[in-house]
Amino acid sequence: MSCLFCKIIAGEIPATKVYEDDDIVAFNDIAPQAPMHVLILPRAHVATLNDLGSEHDAIVGAIVRRAAAIAKARGYDTSGYRTVFNCNADAGQAVFHVHLHVLGGRKMAWPPG
Ligand code: 5GP
Ligand code: ZN
């Protein structure tokens, strides 16, 4: 198993987990780009957004709804927050296990860099 995030899920590499259930895991990004920077991912390994199928629809929904729940718990639901799935090279995807970035606690620029 060479995937970094699979190793975190398995507990082989430490991370500050903020949520987990049977299907998804959320932990703090090691290099936070905002006061809140959480990554939410499926336990099952899926490399990129391109590899998602209809069998993943429920889990993707759970990831997105968990992002909203975590943002609300931190008090960012009204002020706002950013969610990002990077896919492949031009988007800067560095870890090839699908993950949703959830950033909040500062004003975000648009368009993104
Ligand atoms: P990507 O560029 O693939 O969308 O995002 C990968 C994210 O994983 C980056 O924001 C990076 O800081 C984070 N990351 C990389 N290695 C680790 C690690 O070992 N632990 C944690 N918690 N985050 C990591
Ligand atoms: Zn993985």
CSV table of C-alpha atoms and ligand atoms in Angstrom, one decimal:
chain,number,residue,atom,x,y,z
A,1,MET,CA,0.0,0.0,0.0
A,2,SER,CA,1.8,3.1,-1.2
A,3,CYS,CA,-1.0,5.7,-0.8
A,4,LEU,CA,-0.2,8.3,1.9
A,5,PHE,CA,-3.9,8.8,2.8
A,6,CYS,CA,-4.6,5.1,3.0
A,7,LYS,CA,-1.7,4.9,5.5
A,8,ILE,CA,-3.3,7.8,7.6
A,9,ILE,CA,-6.6,6.0,7.5
A,10,ALA,CA,-4.9,2.8,8.6
A,11,GLY,CA,-3.2,4.7,11.5
A,12,GLU,CA,0.3,4.0,10.1
A,13,ILE,CA,0.9,7.7,9.8
A,14,PRO,CA,-0.4,10.1,12.4
A,15,ALA,CA,-2.9,12.8,11.6
A,16,THR,CA,-5.3,15.0,13.7
A,17,LYS,CA,-8.6,13.4,12.9
A,18,VAL,CA,-11.6,15.6,13.3
A,19,TYR,CA,-14.3,13.1,12.1
A,20,GLU,CA,-14.6,9.5,11.1
A,21,ASP,CA,-17.3,6.9,10.5
A,22,ASP,CA,-17.6,3.7,8.6
A,23,ASP,CA,-17.3,5.4,5.2
A,24,ILE,CA,-15.3,8.6,5.5
A,25,VAL,CA,-12.5,10.2,7.5
A,26,ALA,CA,-11.6,13.9,8.1
A,27,PHE,CA,-8.3,15.2,9.4
A,28,ASN,CA,-6.5,18.5,9.5
A,29,ASP,CA,-4.2,19.4,6.6
A,30,ILE,CA,-0.5,19.2,7.6
A,31,ALA,CA,0.1,22.6,5.8
A,32,PRO,CA,-3.0,24.6,6.5
A,33,GLN,CA,-3.8,27.3,4.0
A,34,ALA,CA,-6.5,28.9,6.3
A,35,PRO,CA,-7.4,28.8,10.0
A,36,MET,CA,-9.6,25.8,9.2
A,37,HIS,CA,-8.2,23.4,6.6
A,38,VAL,CA,-9.7,20.0,6.8
A,39,LEU,CA,-9.4,17.2,4.3
A,40,ILE,CA,-12.4,14.8,4.0
A,41,LEU,CA,-12.0,11.5,2.1
A,42,PRO,CA,-13.5,8.1,1.6
A,43,ARG,CA,-12.0,5.2,3.5
A,44,ALA,CA,-11.9,3.2,0.3
A,45,HIS,CA,-9.1,4.2,-2.1
A,46,VAL,CA,-10.3,6.1,-5.2
A,47,ALA,CA,-7.4,7.9,-7.0
A,48,THR,CA,-9.1,10.9,-8.6
A,49,LEU,CA,-12.5,12.4,-9.3
A,50,ASN,CA,-12.3,10.8,-12.7
A,51,ASP,CA,-12.5,7.4,-11.0
A,52,LEU,CA,-15.7,7.9,-9.2
A,53,GLY,CA,-18.7,5.9,-10.4
A,54,SER,CA,-22.4,5.9,-9.5
A,55,GLU,CA,-21.5,3.4,-6.7
A,56,HIS,CA,-19.8,6.3,-5.0
A,57,ASP,CA,-22.7,8.8,-5.1
A,58,ALA,CA,-23.7,8.3,-1.5
A,59,ILE,CA,-20.2,8.6,-0.2
A,60,VAL,CA,-19.6,11.8,-2.2
A,61,GLY,CA,-22.8,13.2,-0.8
A,62,ALA,CA,-21.7,12.2,2.7
A,63,ILE,CA,-18.3,14.0,2.2
A,64,VAL,CA,-19.9,17.2,1.0
A,65,ARG,CA,-22.5,17.2,3.7
A,66,ARG,CA,-19.8,16.5,6.3
A,67,ALA,CA,-17.9,19.6,5.0
A,68,ALA,CA,-20.9,21.7,5.7
A,69,ALA,CA,-21.3,20.2,9.1
A,70,ILE,CA,-17.7,20.8,10.1
A,71,ALA,CA,-17.8,24.3,8.8
A,72,LYS,CA,-21.0,25.0,10.8
A,73,ALA,CA,-19.4,23.5,13.9
A,74,ARG,CA,-16.5,25.9,13.6
A,75,GLY,CA,-19.0,28.9,13.1
A,76,TYR,CA,-18.2,29.4,9.4
A,77,ASP,CA,-21.5,28.5,7.9
A,78,THR,CA,-22.8,32.1,7.7
A,79,SER,CA,-19.4,33.9,7.1
A,80,GLY,CA,-18.5,31.4,4.4
A,81,TYR,CA,-15.9,28.7,3.5
A,82,ARG,CA,-14.3,27.1,0.5
A,83,THR,CA,-14.5,23.5,-0.7
A,84,VAL,CA,-12.1,22.2,-3.3
A,85,PHE,CA,-11.5,18.8,-5.1
A,86,ASN,CA,-8.2,19.1,-7.0
A,87,CYS,CA,-8.1,16.6,-10.0
A,88,ASN,CA,-4.8,15.8,-11.7
A,89,ALA,CA,-1.8,17.9,-12.6
A,90,ASP,CA,-3.2,21.3,-13.7
A,91,ALA,CA,-5.2,21.5,-10.5
A,92,GLY,CA,-2.2,20.6,-8.4
A,93,GLN,CA,-3.4,17.3,-7.1
A,94,ALA,CA,-0.5,15.9,-5.1
A,95,VAL,CA,-2.1,13.0,-3.2
A,96,PHE,CA,-4.0,10.5,-5.4
A,97,HIS,CA,-6.7,9.5,-3.0
A,98,VAL,CA,-9.8,11.6,-3.6
A,99,HIS,CA,-10.2,14.3,-0.9
A,100,LEU,CA,-12.3,17.4,-0.4
A,101,HIS,CA,-10.4,20.4,1.0
A,102,VAL,CA,-12.5,22.5,3.4
A,103,LEU,CA,-11.1,25.9,4.1
A,104,GLY,CA,-12.4,28.7,6.3
A,105,GLY,CA,-11.6,31.5,8.7
A,106,ARG,CA,-10.3,34.0,6.3
A,107,LYS,CA,-11.6,35.8,3.1
A,108,MET,CA,-10.9,33.7,0.0
A,109,ALA,CA,-9.9,35.2,-3.4
A,110,TRP,CA,-11.6,34.4,-6.7
A,111,PRO,CA,-10.6,33.3,-9.2
A,112,PRO,CA,-8.3,30.8,-7.3
A,113,GLY,CA,-4.6,30.7,-8.3
B,1,5GP,P1,-3.9,18.0,-3.1
B,1,5GP,O1,-2.9,18.9,-3.6
B,1,5GP,O2,-3.6,16.6,-3.5
B,1,5GP,O3,-5.3,18.4,-3.5
B,1,5GP,O4,-3.8,18.1,-1.6
B,1,5GP,C1,-3.0,17.3,-0.8
B,1,5GP,C2,-3.0,17.9,0.6
B,1,5GP,O5,-2.5,16.9,1.5
B,1,5GP,C3,-2.1,19.1,0.7
B,1,5GP,O6,-2.9,20.2,1.1
B,1,5GP,C4,-1.1,18.7,1.7
B,1,5GP,O7,-0.7,19.8,2.6
B,1,5GP,C5,-1.8,17.6,2.5
B,1,5GP,N1,-0.8,16.6,3.0
B,1,5GP,C6,0.2,16.1,2.4
B,1,5GP,N2,0.9,15.2,3.2
B,1,5GP,C7,0.1,15.2,4.3
B,1,5GP,C8,0.3,14.4,5.6
B,1,5GP,O8,1.2,13.6,5.8
B,1,5GP,N3,-0.6,14.7,6.5
B,1,5GP,C9,-1.7,15.5,6.4
B,1,5GP,N4,-2.5,15.7,7.4
B,1,5GP,N5,-1.8,16.3,5.2
B,1,5GP,C10,-0.9,16.1,4.3
B,2,ZN,ZN,-5.5,5.7,-0.7
